[in-house]
Amino acid sequence: MPPQEKSTTAQDNARNIVDGRAIAGQLLCELAGKVAELKKRGLQPGLAFVRVGEDPASKVYVGRKEKACKDLGIFSETHVLPETVLEGRLIELIGALNADPRLHGILVQAPLPKSISEARVYSSVLPHKDVDGFHPVNAGKLMLGDPSGFQPCTPAGIMELFARSGVQTAGAEVVILGRGNIVGKPMAAMLCQKGKNANATVTLCHSATRDVAAHCRRADILIAAMGVAHFVKADMVKPGATVIDVGVNRVEGKITGDVDFDAVQKVAGKITPNPGGVGPMTIAMLMSNTVRAAETWS
Ligand code: GUN
């Protein structure tokens, strides 16, 4: 019987889980050592959060990031501005944070209100404090394969998951669903670089793609980041493929991924749970970028 036709048991299924929580935990342990070293030199990494409005999901995400800073011994402060704030006022605040020597990183939580230009806001963060990797200088460095820039935390976390869970990207057919600036586009740029942990053949699918399912079925690695609950069904996944679920969708008060997990887990070779897959890695990479900012720029 070919391996993909083997019947699966609950135990087999548990074995194909890529445990993002555990891998993020390893990363954070490694970072704790670096933070301790910096503190011995009299340097505490510092990170500012800016949240605009009262979006419940943003509140939860910023809360988790604040907790990660506290657990790791990173100084953090959070600025909350009203939904109605003017773009100029937000950029003025970012100017003050840019000038604050206690802060090595600045994170402005997305999404921002429609009245505010995300492009102008992210361009106003100094590139060497842009631990989100959203500034055009850092986005450009990513495209050019220049490792001196900061890379967006979610795709960087997925690259780390591949490296630490034995997923071969070199020569793999990778299909990414979603072309957003936070995940889809930078994910494609990382995977197509020339390099040991990249070297993939990348297809980026989006709302104008014809026959998305046909693309998905070719994928050795399928990354779902388009924000449609349970979009990826078992018959869209090649047996043995690695499936990464980035989706965070609220359905009837419950958080649901872009992947129909229960069905797809039976087909996939490896799969991230959601929650407990990509989310913790995003936070770990933010901590990693902040520690690197402190090491590099102090
Ligand atoms: N909103 C969703 N993901 C992110 C992220 O990685 N950074 C910021 N700033 N906002 C987000």
mmCIF file of C-alpha atoms and ligand atoms in Angstrom:
data_model
loop_
_atom_site.group_PDB
_atom_site.id
_atom_site.type_symbol
_atom_site.label_atom_id
_atom_site.label_comp_id
_atom_site.label_asym_id
_atom_site.label_seq_id
_atom_site.Cartn_x
_atom_site.Cartn_y
_atom_site.Cartn_z
ATOM 1 C CA MET A 1 0.000 0.000 0.000
ATOM 2 C CA PRO A 2 1.541 3.406 -0.893
ATOM 3 C CA PRO A 3 2.241 5.523 2.221
ATOM 4 C CA GLN A 4 -0.478 8.043 1.421
ATOM 5 C CA GLU A 5 -3.144 5.310 1.456
ATOM 6 C CA LYS A 6 -2.213 3.953 4.883
ATOM 7 C CA SER A 7 -5.186 4.074 7.246
ATOM 8 C CA THR A 8 -4.660 6.577 10.076
ATOM 9 C CA THR A 9 -5.261 6.205 13.790
ATOM 10 C CA ALA A 10 -5.610 8.872 16.482
ATOM 11 C CA GLN A 11 -1.979 8.194 17.435
ATOM 12 C CA ASP A 12 -0.751 8.686 13.842
ATOM 13 C CA ASN A 13 -2.755 11.894 13.710
ATOM 14 C CA ALA A 14 -1.145 13.251 16.882
ATOM 15 C CA ARG A 15 2.262 12.529 15.344
ATOM 16 C CA ASN A 16 1.689 14.757 12.330
ATOM 17 C CA ILE A 17 1.039 17.881 14.423
ATOM 18 C CA VAL A 18 3.580 20.684 14.134
ATOM 19 C CA ASP A 19 3.472 21.993 17.700
ATOM 20 C CA GLY A 20 4.035 25.738 17.359
ATOM 21 C CA ARG A 21 3.645 26.276 21.087
ATOM 22 C CA ALA A 22 6.490 23.886 21.903
ATOM 23 C CA ILE A 23 8.785 25.245 19.172
ATOM 24 C CA ALA A 24 8.071 28.843 20.229
ATOM 25 C CA GLY A 25 8.899 27.756 23.790
ATOM 26 C CA GLN A 26 12.361 26.531 22.651
ATOM 27 C CA LEU A 27 12.982 29.815 20.858
ATOM 28 C CA LEU A 28 11.950 31.857 23.885
ATOM 29 C CA CYS A 29 14.303 29.794 26.090
ATOM 30 C CA GLU A 30 17.181 30.628 23.735
ATOM 31 C CA LEU A 31 16.196 34.304 23.804
ATOM 32 C CA ALA A 32 16.065 34.343 27.631
ATOM 33 C CA GLY A 33 19.819 33.612 27.628
ATOM 34 C CA LYS A 34 20.459 36.534 25.264
ATOM 35 C CA VAL A 35 18.329 38.905 27.354
ATOM 36 C CA ALA A 36 20.275 37.847 30.476
ATOM 37 C CA GLU A 37 23.572 38.584 28.642
ATOM 38 C CA LEU A 38 22.321 42.022 27.588
ATOM 39 C CA LYS A 39 21.175 42.800 31.128
ATOM 40 C CA LYS A 40 24.659 41.927 32.448
ATOM 41 C CA ARG A 41 25.908 44.650 30.097
ATOM 42 C CA GLY A 42 23.366 47.064 31.600
ATOM 43 C CA LEU A 43 21.040 46.911 28.599
ATOM 44 C CA GLN A 44 17.352 45.964 28.770
ATOM 45 C CA PRO A 45 15.596 45.518 25.412
ATOM 46 C CA GLY A 46 12.513 47.756 25.129
ATOM 47 C CA LEU A 47 9.432 47.523 22.914
ATOM 48 C CA ALA A 48 6.530 49.970 22.469
ATOM 49 C CA PHE A 49 3.074 48.849 21.403
ATOM 50 C CA VAL A 50 0.613 51.218 19.777
ATOM 51 C CA ARG A 51 -3.014 50.175 19.525
ATOM 52 C CA VAL A 52 -5.656 52.314 17.839
ATOM 53 C CA GLY A 53 -9.310 51.749 18.759
ATOM 54 C CA GLU A 54 -10.925 48.920 20.670
ATOM 55 C CA ASP A 55 -10.841 46.036 18.177
ATOM 56 C CA PRO A 56 -11.265 42.969 20.476
ATOM 57 C CA ALA A 57 -8.820 40.788 18.510
ATOM 58 C CA SER A 58 -6.131 43.503 18.559
ATOM 59 C CA LYS A 59 -6.583 43.850 22.323
ATOM 60 C CA VAL A 60 -6.006 40.116 22.768
ATOM 61 C CA TYR A 61 -2.940 40.055 20.463
ATOM 62 C CA VAL A 62 -1.289 43.075 22.077
ATOM 63 C CA GLY A 63 -2.039 41.575 25.509
ATOM 64 C CA ARG A 64 -0.238 38.342 24.518
ATOM 65 C CA LYS A 65 2.750 40.279 23.195
ATOM 66 C CA GLU A 66 2.938 42.350 26.404
ATOM 67 C CA LYS A 67 2.928 39.126 28.444
ATOM 68 C CA ALA A 68 5.723 37.644 26.322
ATOM 69 C CA CYS A 69 7.834 40.762 26.994
ATOM 70 C CA LYS A 70 7.167 40.510 30.734
ATOM 71 C CA ASP A 71 8.039 36.787 30.836
ATOM 72 C CA LEU A 72 11.303 37.410 28.963
ATOM 73 C CA GLY A 73 12.356 40.521 30.888
ATOM 74 C CA ILE A 74 11.852 42.914 27.966
ATOM 75 C CA PHE A 75 10.675 46.399 28.965
ATOM 76 C CA SER A 76 7.396 47.291 27.240
ATOM 77 C CA GLU A 77 4.895 50.131 27.206
ATOM 78 C CA THR A 78 1.539 50.339 25.442
ATOM 79 C CA HIS A 79 -0.075 53.433 23.961
ATOM 80 C CA VAL A 80 -3.798 53.248 23.214
ATOM 81 C CA LEU A 81 -5.273 55.887 20.919
ATOM 82 C CA PRO A 82 -8.974 56.388 20.129
ATOM 83 C CA GLU A 83 -10.474 55.095 16.859
ATOM 84 C CA THR A 84 -11.014 58.733 15.844
ATOM 85 C CA VAL A 85 -7.362 59.773 16.237
ATOM 86 C CA LEU A 86 -5.913 61.794 13.356
ATOM 87 C CA GLU A 87 -3.136 60.203 11.305
ATOM 88 C CA GLY A 88 -0.885 63.174 12.131
ATOM 89 C CA ARG A 89 -1.267 62.586 15.874
ATOM 90 C CA LEU A 90 -0.382 58.893 15.484
ATOM 91 C CA ILE A 91 2.706 59.775 13.427
ATOM 92 C CA GLU A 92 3.673 62.370 16.036
ATOM 93 C CA LEU A 93 3.529 59.667 18.735
ATOM 94 C CA ILE A 94 5.687 57.373 16.577
ATOM 95 C CA GLY A 95 8.189 60.237 16.236
ATOM 96 C CA ALA A 96 8.451 60.433 20.042
ATOM 97 C CA LEU A 97 8.905 56.638 20.295
ATOM 98 C CA ASN A 98 11.579 56.748 17.571
ATOM 99 C CA ALA A 99 13.481 59.267 19.717
ATOM 100 C CA ASP A 100 13.131 57.333 23.011
ATOM 101 C CA PRO A 101 16.433 55.552 23.798
ATOM 102 C CA ARG A 102 14.700 53.021 26.119
ATOM 103 C CA LEU A 103 12.848 51.608 23.111
ATOM 104 C CA HIS A 104 14.546 49.345 20.558
ATOM 105 C CA GLY A 105 11.337 48.310 18.811
ATOM 106 C CA ILE A 106 7.966 49.823 17.914
ATOM 107 C CA LEU A 107 4.887 47.814 16.926
ATOM 108 C CA VAL A 108 1.736 49.499 15.630
ATOM 109 C CA GLN A 109 -0.953 46.821 15.738
ATOM 110 C CA ALA A 110 -2.846 46.305 12.460
ATOM 111 C CA PRO A 111 -5.526 46.812 11.302
ATOM 112 C CA LEU A 112 -5.678 50.594 11.616
ATOM 113 C CA PRO A 113 -8.890 52.601 11.089
ATOM 114 C CA LYS A 114 -9.752 53.153 7.407
ATOM 115 C CA SER A 115 -9.140 56.905 7.735
ATOM 116 C CA ILE A 116 -5.433 56.271 8.415
ATOM 117 C CA SER A 117 -2.868 55.298 5.779
ATOM 118 C CA GLU A 118 -1.049 52.171 6.981
ATOM 119 C CA ALA A 119 1.683 52.867 4.428
ATOM 120 C CA ARG A 120 2.410 56.342 5.865
ATOM 121 C CA VAL A 121 2.260 55.082 9.441
ATOM 122 C CA TYR A 122 4.609 52.124 8.889
ATOM 123 C CA SER A 123 6.998 54.348 6.898
ATOM 124 C CA SER A 124 7.244 56.694 9.895
ATOM 125 C CA VAL A 125 8.781 54.025 12.169
ATOM 126 C CA LEU A 126 12.592 54.176 12.010
ATOM 127 C CA PRO A 127 13.727 51.122 10.006
ATOM 128 C CA HIS A 128 16.059 50.004 12.814
ATOM 129 C CA LYS A 129 13.130 50.042 15.302
ATOM 130 C CA ASP A 130 10.728 48.379 12.851
ATOM 131 C CA VAL A 131 10.583 44.962 14.536
ATOM 132 C CA ASP A 132 7.423 44.209 12.507
ATOM 133 C CA GLY A 133 9.404 44.393 9.244
ATOM 134 C CA PHE A 134 6.727 46.577 7.605
ATOM 135 C CA HIS A 135 8.884 49.626 6.693
ATOM 136 C CA PRO A 136 9.650 49.871 2.941
ATOM 137 C CA VAL A 137 13.400 49.626 3.691
ATOM 138 C CA ASN A 138 12.902 46.317 5.485
ATOM 139 C CA ALA A 139 10.420 45.054 2.877
ATOM 140 C CA GLY A 140 12.982 45.954 0.181
ATOM 141 C CA LYS A 141 15.790 44.172 2.016
ATOM 142 C CA LEU A 142 13.603 41.061 2.254
ATOM 143 C CA MET A 143 12.981 41.116 -1.511
ATOM 144 C CA LEU A 144 16.716 41.565 -2.161
ATOM 145 C CA GLY A 145 17.715 38.770 0.218
ATOM 146 C CA ASP A 146 19.616 41.189 2.498
ATOM 147 C CA PRO A 147 19.515 39.634 5.994
ATOM 148 C CA SER A 148 20.321 42.916 7.780
ATOM 149 C CA GLY A 149 16.646 43.973 7.736
ATOM 150 C CA PHE A 150 13.814 42.907 10.016
ATOM 151 C CA GLN A 151 11.358 40.390 8.571
ATOM 152 C CA PRO A 152 7.606 40.228 9.289
ATOM 153 C CA CYS A 153 7.035 37.996 12.305
ATOM 154 C CA THR A 154 4.352 35.593 11.041
ATOM 155 C CA PRO A 155 6.132 34.414 7.867
ATOM 156 C CA ALA A 156 9.478 34.445 9.710
ATOM 157 C CA GLY A 157 7.869 32.225 12.365
ATOM 158 C CA ILE A 158 6.627 29.814 9.693
ATOM 159 C CA MET A 159 10.159 29.595 8.217
ATOM 160 C CA GLU A 160 11.412 28.761 11.728
ATOM 161 C CA LEU A 161 8.692 26.080 12.074
ATOM 162 C CA PHE A 162 9.915 24.478 8.828
ATOM 163 C CA ALA A 163 13.541 24.545 9.955
ATOM 164 C CA ARG A 164 12.775 23.126 13.409
ATOM 165 C CA SER A 165 10.274 20.450 12.385
ATOM 166 C CA GLY A 166 12.152 18.934 9.482
ATOM 167 C CA VAL A 167 10.031 20.322 6.628
ATOM 168 C CA GLN A 168 12.152 20.477 3.472
ATOM 169 C CA THR A 169 11.466 23.628 1.491
ATOM 170 C CA ALA A 170 14.257 23.223 -1.066
ATOM 171 C CA GLY A 171 12.693 22.170 -4.365
ATOM 172 C CA ALA A 172 9.226 21.969 -2.791
ATOM 173 C CA GLU A 173 6.111 23.225 -4.528
ATOM 174 C CA VAL A 174 4.684 25.766 -2.089
ATOM 175 C CA VAL A 175 1.226 27.231 -2.563
ATOM 176 C CA ILE A 176 0.312 30.288 -0.501
ATOM 177 C CA LEU A 177 -3.322 31.369 -0.236
ATOM 178 C CA GLY A 178 -3.557 35.129 0.342
ATOM 179 C CA ARG A 179 -1.447 38.055 -0.861
ATOM 180 C CA GLY A 180 -1.577 40.340 2.170
ATOM 181 C CA ASN A 181 1.404 42.484 3.156
ATOM 182 C CA ILE A 182 1.647 40.877 6.615
ATOM 183 C CA VAL A 183 1.795 37.201 5.569
ATOM 184 C CA GLY A 184 1.255 36.186 1.926
ATOM 185 C CA LYS A 185 3.649 38.505 0.074
ATOM 186 C CA PRO A 186 6.565 38.367 2.539
ATOM 187 C CA MET A 187 6.078 34.579 2.873
ATOM 188 C CA ALA A 188 6.505 34.216 -0.891
ATOM 189 C CA ALA A 189 9.610 36.426 -0.820
ATOM 190 C CA MET A 190 11.218 34.354 1.971
ATOM 191 C CA LEU A 191 10.514 30.977 0.391
ATOM 192 C CA CYS A 192 11.794 31.843 -3.078
ATOM 193 C CA GLN A 193 15.180 33.165 -1.859
ATOM 194 C CA LYS A 194 18.295 31.293 -2.780
ATOM 195 C CA GLY A 195 19.356 29.638 0.477
ATOM 196 C CA LYS A 196 19.497 26.382 2.391
ATOM 197 C CA ASN A 197 16.188 26.866 4.209
ATOM 198 C CA ALA A 198 14.303 28.374 1.260
ATOM 199 C CA ASN A 199 14.785 27.462 -2.440
ATOM 200 C CA ALA A 200 11.094 26.661 -2.937
ATOM 201 C CA THR A 201 8.962 27.042 -6.045
ATOM 202 C CA VAL A 202 6.222 29.408 -4.953
ATOM 203 C CA THR A 203 2.680 29.972 -6.222
ATOM 204 C CA LEU A 204 0.771 32.869 -4.644
ATOM 205 C CA CYS A 205 -3.006 32.455 -4.997
ATOM 206 C CA HIS A 206 -5.489 35.288 -4.412
ATOM 207 C CA SER A 207 -9.077 36.331 -5.077
ATOM 208 C CA ALA A 208 -8.547 36.467 -8.858
ATOM 209 C CA THR A 209 -6.847 33.051 -9.106
ATOM 210 C CA ARG A 210 -8.656 30.562 -11.342
ATOM 211 C CA ASP A 211 -9.215 27.103 -9.820
ATOM 212 C CA VAL A 212 -7.513 27.598 -6.462
ATOM 213 C CA ALA A 213 -8.231 23.959 -5.541
ATOM 214 C CA ALA A 214 -6.155 22.697 -8.486
ATOM 215 C CA HIS A 215 -3.176 24.772 -7.307
ATOM 216 C CA CYS A 216 -3.640 23.484 -3.747
ATOM 217 C CA ARG A 217 -3.621 19.842 -4.871
ATOM 218 C CA ARG A 218 -0.150 20.285 -6.402
ATOM 219 C CA ALA A 219 1.352 21.667 -3.202
ATOM 220 C CA ASP A 220 3.961 19.864 -1.128
ATOM 221 C CA ILE A 221 3.491 22.729 1.337
ATOM 222 C CA LEU A 222 0.192 24.599 1.554
ATOM 223 C CA ILE A 223 0.013 27.843 3.549
ATOM 224 C CA ALA A 224 -3.494 29.194 4.145
ATOM 225 C CA ALA A 225 -3.522 32.905 4.986
ATOM 226 C CA MET A 226 -6.552 34.354 3.263
ATOM 227 C CA GLY A 227 -8.951 34.669 6.178
ATOM 228 C CA VAL A 228 -11.827 32.443 5.064
ATOM 229 C CA ALA A 229 -12.951 29.998 7.757
ATOM 230 C CA HIS A 230 -12.418 26.312 6.829
ATOM 231 C CA PHE A 231 -11.623 27.147 3.187
ATOM 232 C CA VAL A 232 -9.086 24.315 2.791
ATOM 233 C CA LYS A 233 -10.899 20.967 2.633
ATOM 234 C CA ALA A 234 -9.368 17.480 2.640
ATOM 235 C CA ASP A 235 -9.912 16.987 -1.116
ATOM 236 C CA MET A 236 -7.757 20.073 -1.809
ATOM 237 C CA VAL A 237 -4.686 18.608 -0.096
ATOM 238 C CA LYS A 238 -2.142 16.240 -1.622
ATOM 239 C CA PRO A 239 -1.682 13.213 0.671
ATOM 240 C CA GLY A 240 1.442 13.741 2.773
ATOM 241 C CA ALA A 241 1.588 17.517 2.225
ATOM 242 C CA THR A 242 2.515 19.963 4.977
ATOM 243 C CA VAL A 243 -0.390 22.298 5.801
ATOM 244 C CA ILE A 244 0.116 25.581 7.656
ATOM 245 C CA ASP A 245 -2.985 27.381 8.931
ATOM 246 C CA VAL A 246 -2.497 31.123 9.494
ATOM 247 C CA GLY A 247 -6.210 31.999 9.530
ATOM 248 C CA VAL A 248 -7.864 33.662 12.485
ATOM 249 C CA ASN A 249 -11.597 33.887 11.798
ATOM 250 C CA ARG A 250 -14.332 34.494 14.325
ATOM 251 C CA VAL A 251 -17.293 32.179 13.653
ATOM 252 C CA GLU A 252 -20.166 32.244 16.115
ATOM 253 C CA GLY A 253 -17.841 33.614 18.794
ATOM 254 C CA LYS A 254 -15.217 30.875 18.223
ATOM 255 C CA ILE A 255 -11.794 31.335 16.600
ATOM 256 C CA THR A 256 -11.507 29.154 13.508
ATOM 257 C CA GLY A 257 -8.641 28.714 11.070
ATOM 258 C CA ASP A 258 -8.625 28.715 7.257
ATOM 259 C CA VAL A 259 -8.218 24.913 7.281
ATOM 260 C CA ASP A 260 -10.880 22.295 7.990
ATOM 261 C CA PHE A 261 -8.517 20.774 10.539
ATOM 262 C CA ASP A 262 -10.297 17.539 11.510
ATOM 263 C CA ALA A 263 -10.654 16.365 7.910
ATOM 264 C CA VAL A 264 -7.342 17.728 6.566
ATOM 265 C CA GLN A 265 -5.316 16.236 9.434
ATOM 266 C CA LYS A 266 -6.189 12.749 8.119
ATOM 267 C CA VAL A 267 -4.599 13.546 4.729
ATOM 268 C CA ALA A 268 -1.709 15.862 5.622
ATOM 269 C CA GLY A 269 1.805 14.640 6.361
ATOM 270 C CA LYS A 270 2.237 17.512 8.817
ATOM 271 C CA ILE A 271 -0.227 20.155 9.968
ATOM 272 C CA THR A 272 -0.275 23.099 12.363
ATOM 273 C CA PRO A 273 -3.082 23.174 14.933
ATOM 274 C CA ASN A 274 -4.980 26.419 15.265
ATOM 275 C CA PRO A 275 -4.666 27.751 17.921
ATOM 276 C CA GLY A 276 -1.231 26.523 19.005
ATOM 277 C CA GLY A 277 0.505 26.560 15.612
ATOM 278 C CA VAL A 278 1.507 29.784 13.903
ATOM 279 C CA GLY A 279 0.281 32.261 16.573
ATOM 280 C CA PRO A 280 2.900 31.479 19.254
ATOM 281 C CA MET A 281 5.639 31.587 16.587
ATOM 282 C CA THR A 282 4.605 35.119 15.555
ATOM 283 C CA ILE A 283 5.096 36.275 19.132
ATOM 284 C CA ALA A 284 8.415 34.437 19.515
ATOM 285 C CA MET A 285 9.752 36.071 16.326
ATOM 286 C CA LEU A 286 8.661 39.497 17.571
ATOM 287 C CA MET A 287 10.679 38.876 20.731
ATOM 288 C CA SER A 288 13.602 37.685 18.606
ATOM 289 C CA ASN A 289 13.504 40.814 16.409
ATOM 290 C CA THR A 290 13.346 43.022 19.518
ATOM 291 C CA VAL A 291 16.335 41.339 21.138
ATOM 292 C CA ARG A 292 18.264 41.659 17.855
ATOM 293 C CA ALA A 293 17.315 45.349 17.627
ATOM 294 C CA ALA A 294 18.718 45.894 21.137
ATOM 295 C CA GLU A 295 21.886 43.918 20.386
ATOM 296 C CA THR A 296 22.490 45.727 17.118
ATOM 297 C CA TRP A 297 21.543 49.316 17.767
ATOM 298 C CA SER A 298 22.461 50.100 21.374
HETATM 299 N N1 GUN B 1 -1.940 42.312 12.911
HETATM 300 C C1 GUN B 1 -1.922 40.998 12.587
HETATM 301 N N2 GUN B 1 -0.660 40.524 12.547
HETATM 302 C C2 GUN B 1 0.143 41.575 12.861
HETATM 303 C C3 GUN B 1 1.561 41.708 12.976
HETATM 304 O O1 GUN B 1 2.351 40.770 12.780
HETATM 305 N N3 GUN B 1 2.006 42.953 13.314
HETATM 306 C C4 GUN B 1 1.158 44.005 13.522
HETATM 307 N N4 GUN B 1 1.696 45.182 13.823
HETATM 308 N N5 GUN B 1 -0.154 43.905 13.408
HETATM 309 C C5 GUN B 1 -0.655 42.687 13.081
#
